[in-house]
PDB file of C-alpha atoms in Angstrom:
ATOM      1  CA  MET A 593      82.012 194.921 -41.211  1.00  0.00           C
ATOM      2  CA  THR A 594      85.509 195.637 -39.872  1.00  0.00           C
ATOM      3  CA  ILE A 595      87.952 192.816 -39.149  1.00  0.00           C
ATOM      4  CA  ARG A 596      91.184 193.475 -37.287  1.00  0.00           C
ATOM      5  CA  LEU A 597      93.920 190.931 -36.683  1.00  0.00           C
ATOM      6  CA  GLY A 598      95.958 190.320 -33.568  1.00  0.00           C
ATOM      7  CA  VAL A 599      97.928 187.809 -31.538  1.00  0.00           C
ATOM      8  CA  ASP A 600      97.181 186.118 -28.212  1.00  0.00           C
ATOM      9  CA  ASN A 601     100.230 185.841 -25.978  1.00  0.00           C
ATOM     10  CA  VAL A 602      99.580 182.086 -25.700  1.00  0.00           C
ATOM     11  CA  CYS A 603     101.183 181.789 -29.148  1.00  0.00           C
ATOM     12  CA  TYR A 604     104.534 182.465 -27.484  1.00  0.00           C
ATOM     13  CA  GLN A 605     104.038 180.434 -24.318  1.00  0.00           C
ATOM     14  CA  HIS A 606     107.384 178.621 -24.623  1.00  0.00           C
ATOM     15  CA  THR A 607     109.404 181.736 -25.452  1.00  0.00           C
ATOM     16  CA  ILE A 608     107.774 183.699 -22.625  1.00  0.00           C
ATOM     17  CA  ALA A 609     108.116 180.871 -20.088  1.00  0.00           C
ATOM     18  CA  GLN A 610     111.827 180.569 -20.870  1.00  0.00           C
ATOM     19  CA  GLY A 611     112.327 184.265 -20.181  1.00  0.00           C
ATOM     20  CA  LEU A 612     113.210 185.007 -23.797  1.00  0.00           C
ATOM     21  CA  LEU A 613     110.325 187.369 -24.525  1.00  0.00           C
ATOM     22  CA  GLY A 614     109.071 190.066 -22.181  1.00  0.00           C
ATOM     23  CA  LEU A 615     106.056 192.325 -22.406  1.00  0.00           C
ATOM     24  CA  GLU A 616     107.563 194.991 -24.648  1.00  0.00           C
ATOM     25  CA  GLY A 617     109.170 192.357 -26.846  1.00  0.00           C
ATOM     26  CA  PHE A 618     105.837 190.606 -27.295  1.00  0.00           C
ATOM     27  CA  LEU A 619     104.027 193.831 -28.175  1.00  0.00           C
ATOM     28  CA  ASP A 620     106.765 194.811 -30.616  1.00  0.00           C
ATOM     29  CA  ARG A 621     106.593 191.398 -32.239  1.00  0.00           C
ATOM     30  CA  VAL A 622     102.854 191.740 -32.781  1.00  0.00           C
ATOM     31  CA  VAL A 623     103.365 195.135 -34.421  1.00  0.00           C
ATOM     32  CA  SER A 624     106.167 193.739 -36.598  1.00  0.00           C
ATOM     33  CA  CYS A 625     103.807 190.974 -37.723  1.00  0.00           C
ATOM     34  CA  GLY A 626     101.270 193.588 -38.779  1.00  0.00           C
ATOM     35  CA  GLY A 627      98.899 192.919 -35.884  1.00  0.00           C
ATOM     36  CA  THR A 628      96.836 195.726 -34.407  1.00  0.00           C
ATOM     37  CA  ALA A 629      95.484 193.946 -31.318  1.00  0.00           C
ATOM     38  CA  VAL A 630      96.660 191.735 -28.468  1.00  0.00           C
ATOM     39  CA  GLN A 631      94.909 189.455 -26.034  1.00  0.00           C
ATOM     40  CA  LEU A 632      96.597 189.005 -22.667  1.00  0.00           C
ATOM     41  CA  ASP A 633      96.061 189.048 -18.926  1.00  0.00           C
ATOM     42  CA  PRO A 634      96.818 192.556 -17.604  1.00  0.00           C
ATOM     43  CA  LEU A 635      97.748 191.001 -14.264  1.00  0.00           C
ATOM     44  CA  SER A 636     100.090 188.386 -15.774  1.00  0.00           C
ATOM     45  CA  SER A 637     103.025 187.571 -13.498  1.00  0.00           C
ATOM     46  CA  ALA A 638     104.878 186.158 -16.519  1.00  0.00           C
ATOM     47  CA  PHE A 639     105.010 189.718 -17.868  1.00  0.00           C
ATOM     48  CA  GLY A 640     105.624 191.260 -14.454  1.00  0.00           C
ATOM     49  CA  LEU A 641     102.173 192.862 -14.415  1.00  0.00           C
ATOM     50  CA  SER A 642      99.905 193.482 -11.448  1.00  0.00           C
ATOM     51  CA  VAL A 643      96.772 195.297 -10.327  1.00  0.00           C
ATOM     52  CA  GLN A 644      98.854 198.220  -9.067  1.00  0.00           C
ATOM     53  CA  PRO A 645      98.144 201.538 -10.839  1.00  0.00           C
ATOM     54  CA  VAL A 646     101.780 201.952 -11.871  1.00  0.00           C
ATOM     55  CA  SER A 647     101.646 198.589 -13.670  1.00  0.00           C
ATOM     56  CA  LEU A 648      98.331 199.286 -15.398  1.00  0.00           C
ATOM     57  CA  ASN A 649      99.424 202.771 -16.452  1.00  0.00           C
ATOM     58  CA  ARG A 650     102.665 201.394 -17.875  1.00  0.00           C
ATOM     59  CA  LEU A 651     100.795 198.748 -19.876  1.00  0.00           C
ATOM     60  CA  ARG A 652      98.356 201.320 -21.212  1.00  0.00           C
ATOM     61  CA  ALA A 653     101.212 203.589 -22.301  1.00  0.00           C
ATOM     62  CA  LEU A 654     102.927 200.705 -24.113  1.00  0.00           C
ATOM     63  CA  LEU A 655      99.709 199.828 -25.930  1.00  0.00           C
ATOM     64  CA  VAL A 656      98.998 203.433 -26.919  1.00  0.00           C
ATOM     65  CA  GLU A 657     102.555 203.935 -28.193  1.00  0.00           C
ATOM     66  CA  ARG A 658     102.098 200.981 -30.536  1.00  0.00           C
ATOM     67  CA  GLY A 659      98.499 201.641 -31.521  1.00  0.00           C
ATOM     68  CA  LEU A 660      97.405 198.264 -30.157  1.00  0.00           C
ATOM     69  CA  THR A 661      93.890 197.349 -29.041  1.00  0.00           C
ATOM     70  CA  LEU A 662      93.713 195.140 -25.944  1.00  0.00           C
ATOM     71  CA  VAL A 663      91.281 192.351 -25.170  1.00  0.00           C
ATOM     72  CA  VAL A 664      91.601 191.460 -21.502  1.00  0.00           C
ATOM     73  CA  LYS A 665      91.789 187.854 -20.386  1.00  0.00           C
ATOM     74  CA  GLY A 666      89.483 187.549 -17.412  1.00  0.00           C
ATOM     75  CA  ASN A 667      89.924 184.148 -15.809  1.00  0.00           C
ATOM     76  CA  SER A 668      93.071 182.828 -17.436  1.00  0.00           C
ATOM     77  CA  SER A 669      96.042 180.576 -16.712  1.00  0.00           C
ATOM     78  CA  GLY A 670      93.767 177.677 -15.813  1.00  0.00           C
ATOM     79  CA  ALA A 671      92.095 179.582 -12.975  1.00  0.00           C
ATOM     80  CA  GLY A 672      88.478 180.245 -12.273  1.00  0.00           C
ATOM     81  CA  PHE A 673      85.417 178.059 -12.531  1.00  0.00           C
ATOM     82  CA  LEU A 674      82.335 180.193 -13.116  1.00  0.00           C
ATOM     83  CA  ALA A 675      79.783 177.431 -12.441  1.00  0.00           C
ATOM     84  CA  VAL A 676      80.214 177.595  -8.671  1.00  0.00           C
ATOM     85  CA  GLU A 677      78.150 178.715  -5.690  1.00  0.00           C
ATOM     86  CA  GLY A 678      78.514 180.419  -2.336  1.00  0.00           C
ATOM     87  CA  GLN A 679      81.916 181.721  -1.283  1.00  0.00           C
ATOM     88  CA  ALA A 680      83.576 180.286  -4.380  1.00  0.00           C
ATOM     89  CA  ALA A 681      81.230 182.318  -6.576  1.00  0.00           C
ATOM     90  CA  ASP A 682      81.798 185.424  -4.460  1.00  0.00           C
ATOM     91  CA  ALA A 683      85.562 185.041  -4.809  1.00  0.00           C
ATOM     92  CA  MET A 684      85.313 184.502  -8.563  1.00  0.00           C
ATOM     93  CA  VAL A 685      83.148 187.585  -9.034  1.00  0.00           C
ATOM     94  CA  GLU A 686      85.573 189.646  -6.961  1.00  0.00           C
ATOM     95  CA  THR A 687      88.513 188.430  -9.050  1.00  0.00           C
ATOM     96  CA  LEU A 688      86.749 189.290 -12.275  1.00  0.00           C
ATOM     97  CA  ARG A 689      85.622 192.646 -10.919  1.00  0.00           C
ATOM     98  CA  ALA A 690      89.320 193.510 -10.586  1.00  0.00           C
ATOM     99  CA  LYS A 691      89.817 192.509 -14.232  1.00  0.00           C
ATOM    100  CA  LEU A 692      86.890 194.709 -15.281  1.00  0.00           C
ATOM    101  CA  ASP A 693      88.376 197.626 -13.375  1.00  0.00           C
ATOM    102  CA  ALA A 694      91.736 196.964 -15.027  1.00  0.00           C
ATOM    103  CA  ALA A 695      90.078 196.892 -18.450  1.00  0.00           C
ATOM    104  CA  THR A 696      88.560 200.309 -17.768  1.00  0.00           C
ATOM    105  CA  VAL A 697      91.930 201.789 -16.807  1.00  0.00           C
ATOM    106  CA  LEU A 698      93.541 200.231 -19.881  1.00  0.00           C
ATOM    107  CA  GLY A 699      90.906 201.509 -22.292  1.00  0.00           C
ATOM    108  CA  ALA A 700      89.905 197.965 -23.280  1.00  0.00           C
ATOM    109  CA  GLN A 701      86.339 197.276 -24.364  1.00  0.00           C
ATOM    110  CA  VAL A 702      86.209 193.471 -24.223  1.00  0.00           C
ATOM    111  CA  VAL A 703      86.965 191.014 -21.413  1.00  0.00           C
ATOM    112  CA  ARG A 704      87.185 187.346 -22.369  1.00  0.00           C
ATOM    113  CA  LEU A 705      85.716 184.749 -20.011  1.00  0.00           C
ATOM    114  CA  VAL A 706      85.968 180.970 -19.829  1.00  0.00           C
ATOM    115  CA  SER A 707      83.345 179.051 -17.861  1.00  0.00           C
ATOM    116  CA  ARG A 708      85.510 175.942 -17.331  1.00  0.00           C
ATOM    117  CA  ALA A 709      82.236 174.071 -16.813  1.00  0.00           C
ATOM    118  CA  TYR A 710      83.624 171.016 -18.543  1.00  0.00           C
ATOM    119  CA  PRO A 711      81.256 168.065 -19.068  1.00  0.00           C
ATOM    120  CA  PHE A 712      84.134 165.758 -18.125  1.00  0.00           C
ATOM    121  CA  PRO A 713      86.569 165.662 -15.173  1.00  0.00           C
ATOM    122  CA  ALA A 714      89.421 168.171 -15.248  1.00  0.00           C
ATOM    123  CA  ASP A 715      91.929 169.484 -12.718  1.00  0.00           C
ATOM    124  CA  GLY A 716      89.927 170.723  -9.744  1.00  0.00           C
ATOM    125  CA  TRP A 717      86.630 169.933 -11.434  1.00  0.00           C
ATOM    126  CA  THR A 718      84.479 166.824 -11.016  1.00  0.00           C
ATOM    127  CA  PRO A 719      81.113 167.683 -12.599  1.00  0.00           C
ATOM    128  CA  LEU A 720      79.828 164.160 -13.036  1.00  0.00           C
ATOM    129  CA  ALA A 721      78.309 164.228  -9.549  1.00  0.00           C
ATOM    130  CA  VAL A 722      76.187 167.263 -10.500  1.00  0.00           C
ATOM    131  CA  PRO A 723      73.420 167.200 -13.135  1.00  0.00           C
ATOM    132  CA  ARG A 724      74.462 169.137 -16.212  1.00  0.00           C
ATOM    133  CA  GLN A 725      71.498 171.507 -16.074  1.00  0.00           C
ATOM    134  CA  VAL A 726      72.421 172.418 -12.506  1.00  0.00           C
ATOM    135  CA  VAL A 727      75.962 173.232 -13.649  1.00  0.00           C
ATOM    136  CA  LEU A 728      74.609 175.477 -16.399  1.00  0.00           C
ATOM    137  CA  GLU A 729      72.209 177.230 -14.029  1.00  0.00           C
ATOM    138  CA  ARG A 730      75.084 177.946 -11.631  1.00  0.00           C
ATOM    139  CA  LEU A 731      77.050 179.402 -14.523  1.00  0.00           C
ATOM    140  CA  VAL A 732      74.144 181.628 -15.552  1.00  0.00           C
ATOM    141  CA  LYS A 733      73.750 182.777 -11.950  1.00  0.00           C
ATOM    142  CA  THR A 734      77.392 183.896 -11.864  1.00  0.00           C
ATOM    143  CA  LEU A 735      77.062 185.616 -15.227  1.00  0.00           C
ATOM    144  CA  ARG A 736      73.961 187.456 -13.989  1.00  0.00           C
ATOM    145  CA  ARG A 737      76.207 189.038 -11.358  1.00  0.00           C
ATOM    146  CA  LEU A 738      78.944 189.913 -13.842  1.00  0.00           C
ATOM    147  CA  VAL A 739      76.890 191.304 -16.723  1.00  0.00           C
ATOM    148  CA  PRO A 740      75.614 194.377 -14.796  1.00  0.00           C
ATOM    149  CA  GLU A 741      79.195 195.067 -13.706  1.00  0.00           C
ATOM    150  CA  ALA A 742      80.259 195.050 -17.348  1.00  0.00           C
ATOM    151  CA  GLU A 743      77.289 197.172 -18.422  1.00  0.00           C
ATOM    152  CA  ALA A 744      78.091 199.786 -15.774  1.00  0.00           C
ATOM    153  CA  ARG A 745      81.624 200.101 -17.150  1.00  0.00           C
ATOM    154  CA  GLY A 746      80.635 200.054 -20.814  1.00  0.00           C
ATOM    155  CA  LEU A 747      82.390 196.718 -21.345  1.00  0.00           C
ATOM    156  CA  VAL A 748      81.510 193.549 -23.235  1.00  0.00           C
ATOM    157  CA  LEU A 749      82.068 190.091 -21.758  1.00  0.00           C
ATOM    158  CA  ALA A 750      83.123 187.582 -24.416  1.00  0.00           C
ATOM    159  CA  LEU A 751      82.327 184.036 -23.257  1.00  0.00           C
ATOM    160  CA  GLU A 752      84.553 181.569 -25.067  1.00  0.00           C
ATOM    161  CA  ASN A 753      83.530 178.147 -26.306  1.00  0.00           C
ATOM    162  CA  HIS A 754      86.534 176.526 -24.672  1.00  0.00           C
ATOM    163  CA  GLY A 755      85.670 172.873 -25.025  1.00  0.00           C
ATOM    164  CA  ASP A 756      83.633 173.308 -21.858  1.00  0.00           C
ATOM    165  CA  LEU A 757      80.241 174.228 -23.308  1.00  0.00           C
ATOM    166  CA  ARG A 758      78.405 172.624 -26.196  1.00  0.00           C
ATOM    167  CA  ILE A 759      77.112 174.833 -29.007  1.00  0.00           C
ATOM    168  CA  ALA A 760      73.508 174.500 -27.839  1.00  0.00           C
ATOM    169  CA  GLU A 761      74.569 175.347 -24.277  1.00  0.00           C
ATOM    170  CA  MET A 762      76.291 178.525 -25.459  1.00  0.00           C
ATOM    171  CA  GLU A 763      73.132 179.497 -27.334  1.00  0.00           C
ATOM    172  CA  TRP A 764      70.975 178.765 -24.281  1.00  0.00           C
ATOM    173  CA  ILE A 765      73.179 180.908 -22.024  1.00  0.00           C
ATOM    174  CA  LEU A 766      73.031 183.855 -24.425  1.00  0.00           C
ATOM    175  CA  ALA A 767      69.245 183.529 -24.621  1.00  0.00           C
ATOM    176  CA  GLU A 768      68.959 183.421 -20.827  1.00  0.00           C
ATOM    177  CA  LEU A 769      71.007 186.593 -20.298  1.00  0.00           C
ATOM    178  CA  ARG A 770      69.852 188.534 -23.383  1.00  0.00           C
ATOM    179  CA  SER A 771      72.366 191.333 -22.880  1.00  0.00           C
ATOM    180  CA  PRO A 772      74.471 193.213 -25.441  1.00  0.00           C
ATOM    181  CA  SER A 773      77.192 193.103 -22.802  1.00  0.00           C
ATOM    182  CA  LEU A 774      77.451 189.304 -23.084  1.00  0.00           C
ATOM    183  CA  ARG A 775      78.782 188.090 -26.407  1.00  0.00           C
ATOM    184  CA  VAL A 776      81.043 185.277 -27.631  1.00  0.00           C
ATOM    185  CA  GLN A 777      84.711 184.701 -28.160  1.00  0.00           C
ATOM    186  CA  LEU A 778      84.570 182.125 -30.935  1.00  0.00           C
ATOM    187  CA  ASP A 779      87.316 179.517 -30.830  1.00  0.00           C
ATOM    188  CA  VAL A 780      87.393 177.682 -34.138  1.00  0.00           C
ATOM    189  CA  ALA A 781      89.006 174.529 -32.705  1.00  0.00           C
ATOM    190  CA  GLU A 782      87.784 173.896 -29.171  1.00  0.00           C
ATOM    191  CA  GLN A 783      84.489 172.136 -29.955  1.00  0.00           C
ATOM    192  CA  THR A 784      86.398 169.187 -31.383  1.00  0.00           C
ATOM    193  CA  THR A 785      87.097 168.105 -27.792  1.00  0.00           C
ATOM    194  CA  LEU A 786      83.328 167.652 -27.447  1.00  0.00           C
ATOM    195  CA  PHE A 787      83.092 165.884 -30.821  1.00  0.00           C
ATOM    196  CA  GLU A 788      81.105 168.757 -32.325  1.00  0.00           C
ATOM    197  CA  ASP A 789      81.637 169.862 -35.909  1.00  0.00           C
ATOM    198  CA  PRO A 790      83.980 172.890 -35.944  1.00  0.00           C
ATOM    199  CA  LEU A 791      82.387 174.282 -39.104  1.00  0.00           C
ATOM    200  CA  GLU A 792      78.928 174.068 -37.542  1.00  0.00           C
ATOM    201  CA  THR A 793      80.398 175.799 -34.488  1.00  0.00           C
ATOM    202  CA  VAL A 794      81.490 178.752 -36.602  1.00  0.00           C
ATOM    203  CA  ARG A 795      78.151 178.911 -38.420  1.00  0.00           C
ATOM    204  CA  ARG A 796      76.134 179.069 -35.210  1.00  0.00           C
ATOM    205  CA  LEU A 797      78.377 181.123 -32.934  1.00  0.00           C
ATOM    206  CA  ALA A 798      79.873 183.637 -35.384  1.00  0.00           C
ATOM    207  CA  PRO A 799      76.701 185.788 -35.353  1.00  0.00           C
ATOM    208  CA  HIS A 800      77.249 186.319 -31.605  1.00  0.00           C
ATOM    209  CA  ALA A 801      81.023 186.847 -31.710  1.00  0.00           C
ATOM    210  CA  VAL A 802      83.056 189.956 -30.981  1.00  0.00           C
ATOM    211  CA  THR A 803      86.399 188.155 -30.894  1.00  0.00           C
ATOM    212  CA  VAL A 804      87.804 185.003 -32.489  1.00  0.00           C
ATOM    213  CA  HIS A 805      90.569 182.586 -31.520  1.00  0.00           C
ATOM    214  CA  TRP A 806      92.060 181.319 -34.772  1.00  0.00           C
ATOM    215  CA  VAL A 807      94.217 178.207 -35.063  1.00  0.00           C
ATOM    216  CA  ASP A 808      94.748 174.963 -36.920  1.00  0.00           C
ATOM    217  CA  PHE A 809      95.792 171.810 -35.083  1.00  0.00           C
ATOM    218  CA  VAL A 810      96.983 168.246 -35.402  1.00  0.00           C
ATOM    219  CA  PRO A 811      96.573 165.376 -32.921  1.00  0.00           C
ATOM    220  CA  ARG A 812      99.618 163.650 -31.429  1.00  0.00           C
ATOM    221  CA  LEU A 813      99.137 160.060 -30.289  1.00  0.00           C
ATOM    222  CA  THR A 814     100.449 159.053 -26.866  1.00  0.00           C
ATOM    223  CA  ASN A 815     100.285 155.813 -24.909  1.00  0.00           C
ATOM    224  CA  ARG A 816      97.418 157.311 -22.872  1.00  0.00           C
ATOM    225  CA  GLY A 817      95.382 158.800 -25.669  1.00  0.00           C
ATOM    226  CA  TYR A 818      96.330 161.918 -27.588  1.00  0.00           C
ATOM    227  CA  PHE A 819      96.952 165.629 -27.284  1.00  0.00           C
ATOM    228  CA  VAL A 820      96.587 168.352 -29.884  1.00  0.00           C
ATOM    229  CA  THR A 821      99.088 170.972 -30.928  1.00  0.00           C
ATOM    230  CA  ALA A 822      98.897 174.032 -33.139  1.00  0.00           C
ATOM    231  CA  CYS A 823     100.262 173.866 -36.650  1.00  0.00           C
ATOM    232  CA  ARG A 824     100.611 176.025 -39.740  1.00  0.00           C
ATOM    233  CA  PRO A 825      97.439 176.697 -41.742  1.00  0.00           C
ATOM    234  CA  GLY A 826      96.531 173.790 -43.975  1.00  0.00           C
ATOM    235  CA  GLU A 827      98.644 171.251 -42.089  1.00  0.00           C
ATOM    236  CA  GLY A 828      95.868 170.453 -39.615  1.00  0.00           C
ATOM    237  CA  LEU A 829      92.326 169.175 -39.508  1.00  0.00           C
ATOM    238  CA  LEU A 830      90.263 172.356 -39.675  1.00  0.00           C
ATOM    239  CA  PRO A 831      88.461 173.650 -42.799  1.00  0.00           C
ATOM    240  CA  LEU A 832      90.026 177.091 -42.480  1.00  0.00           C
ATOM    241  CA  ALA A 833      88.958 178.496 -45.856  1.00  0.00           C
ATOM    242  CA  GLU A 834      85.322 177.586 -45.214  1.00  0.00           C
ATOM    243  CA  MET A 835      85.502 179.079 -41.719  1.00  0.00           C
ATOM    244  CA  ALA A 836      86.973 182.311 -43.057  1.00  0.00           C
ATOM    245  CA  ALA A 837      84.195 182.507 -45.648  1.00  0.00           C
ATOM    246  CA  ILE A 838      81.596 182.388 -42.869  1.00  0.00           C
ATOM    247  CA  LEU A 839      83.373 185.058 -40.822  1.00  0.00           C
ATOM    248  CA  ARG A 840      83.378 187.373 -43.828  1.00  0.00           C
ATOM    249  CA  THR A 841      79.570 187.337 -43.827  1.00  0.00           C
ATOM    250  CA  VAL A 842      78.951 188.534 -40.265  1.00  0.00           C
ATOM    251  CA  PRO A 843      77.907 192.192 -40.016  1.00  0.00           C
ATOM    252  CA  GLN A 844      79.521 193.121 -36.697  1.00  0.00           C
ATOM    253  CA  PRO A 845      83.182 194.145 -36.193  1.00  0.00           C
ATOM    254  CA  LEU A 846      85.518 191.293 -35.242  1.00  0.00           C
ATOM    255  CA  LEU A 847      88.897 191.067 -33.572  1.00  0.00           C
ATOM    256  CA  VAL A 848      90.528 187.866 -34.831  1.00  0.00           C
ATOM    257  CA  PHE A 849      93.480 186.575 -32.815  1.00  0.00           C
ATOM    258  CA  VAL A 850      95.957 183.916 -33.801  1.00  0.00           C
ATOM    259  CA  ALA A 851      95.921 181.740 -30.685  1.00  0.00           C
ATOM    260  CA  GLY A 852      97.709 178.466 -31.323  1.00  0.00           C
ATOM    261  CA  GLN A 853      99.847 176.727 -28.712  1.00  0.00           C
ATOM    262  CA  ALA A 854     102.815 175.258 -30.551  1.00  0.00           C
ATOM    263  CA  GLU A 855     104.477 172.062 -29.427  1.00  0.00           C
ATOM    264  CA  HIS A 856     107.972 173.569 -29.680  1.00  0.00           C
ATOM    265  CA  ARG A 857     109.369 177.082 -29.320  1.00  0.00           C
ATOM    266  CA  SER A 858     110.883 176.940 -32.794  1.00  0.00           C
ATOM    267  CA  ASP A 859     107.375 176.533 -34.250  1.00  0.00           C
ATOM    268  CA  GLU A 860     105.875 179.604 -32.594  1.00  0.00           C
ATOM    269  CA  ASP A 861     106.940 182.316 -35.042  1.00  0.00           C
ATOM    270  CA  PRO A 862     106.184 180.358 -38.233  1.00  0.00           C
ATOM    271  CA  ILE A 863     102.714 179.476 -36.958  1.00  0.00           C
ATOM    272  CA  VAL A 864     101.906 183.091 -36.079  1.00  0.00           C
ATOM    273  CA  GLN A 865     103.351 184.487 -39.300  1.00  0.00           C
ATOM    274  CA  GLU A 866     101.631 182.029 -41.604  1.00  0.00           C
ATOM    275  CA  HIS A 867      98.234 182.270 -39.925  1.00  0.00           C
ATOM    276  CA  LEU A 868      98.346 186.061 -40.117  1.00  0.00           C
ATOM    277  CA  ALA A 869      99.232 185.806 -43.806  1.00  0.00           C
ATOM    278  CA  PHE A 870      96.324 183.397 -44.325  1.00  0.00           C
ATOM    279  CA  LEU A 871      93.921 185.714 -42.511  1.00  0.00           C
ATOM    280  CA  ARG A 872      95.047 188.755 -44.477  1.00  0.00           C
ATOM    281  CA  ARG A 873      94.399 186.883 -47.675  1.00  0.00           C
ATOM    282  CA  GLU A 874      91.172 185.087 -46.753  1.00  0.00           C
ATOM    283  CA  LEU A 875      89.530 187.658 -44.475  1.00  0.00           C
ATOM    284  CA  LEU A 876      90.943 191.002 -45.573  1.00  0.00           C
ATOM    285  CA  GLY A 877      91.539 190.245 -49.242  1.00  0.00           C
ATOM    286  CA  GLU A 878      95.141 191.427 -49.020  1.00  0.00           C
ATOM    287  CA  THR A 879      98.275 190.005 -50.600  1.00  0.00           C
ATOM    288  CA  PRO A 880     100.785 189.994 -47.742  1.00  0.00           C
ATOM    289  CA  GLY A 881     104.499 190.246 -48.221  1.00  0.00           C
ATOM    290  CA  LEU A 882     107.009 187.686 -47.089  1.00  0.00           C
ATOM    291  CA  PRO A 883     106.897 186.874 -43.358  1.00  0.00           C
ATOM    292  CA  ARG A 884     109.459 188.627 -41.248  1.00  0.00           C
ATOM    293  CA  GLN A 885     111.987 186.287 -39.626  1.00  0.00           C
ATOM    294  CA  PHE A 886     112.931 186.688 -35.955  1.00  0.00           C
TER     295      PHE A 886
END
């Protein structure tokens, strides 16, 4: 088994949003951290990227110069419900087809997908009026259109457990499609929003994973409930050492991305640095040096 470490651009959401970190700066920071892979949207307006060939060719050149592997974010930035029908499904497939084409140009092999088929109301999504099995069947129908597109391009779709699908639902979807071009992006934290055991999540979904979103988190109480925020390894609720032990046992190659959304910009670098150090130690068996300060 080969494990490679990388960084998702979401780790620097505050720095990027404030215009303090551009595309090249982000890629350079990943390299400086010792990462060999990045996960980002190749059409991200925050990085000034687009579907135009000049933009895609520039991004590919930057990645090649730095020896970075790219995992493409398919439907990202809160956009794109896959469990839809009719014209909405047609539009979603067309959007993702553009991402698959971009992945081919960029030399990427994996495109990450999120169903956004939440079992609870979310922005633009009110599933409670639709039986859950109907929602899942709509999702499978959309995936049946996307999987052949991925197969034709030699790509793998990595469906993430994003707090939108239960573990058993993920397993059912994989069994329905039965394609090597549909795998899993395993997020070690997201199932907690569905009150499912995160360690059980890793046990059951790791065998299907090609990519991993790695994070630890803590809840913050508000007067309307709570929200969660990323934290340094060991400061949060997740059994990280036990999760890493499971990941070490899977036979297939894995790309493991630090993917925590910090509450404050000042927390972003320490969270990335310390999680990468943890992963080098627990997954790769290395003894990393001191984190680089930015």
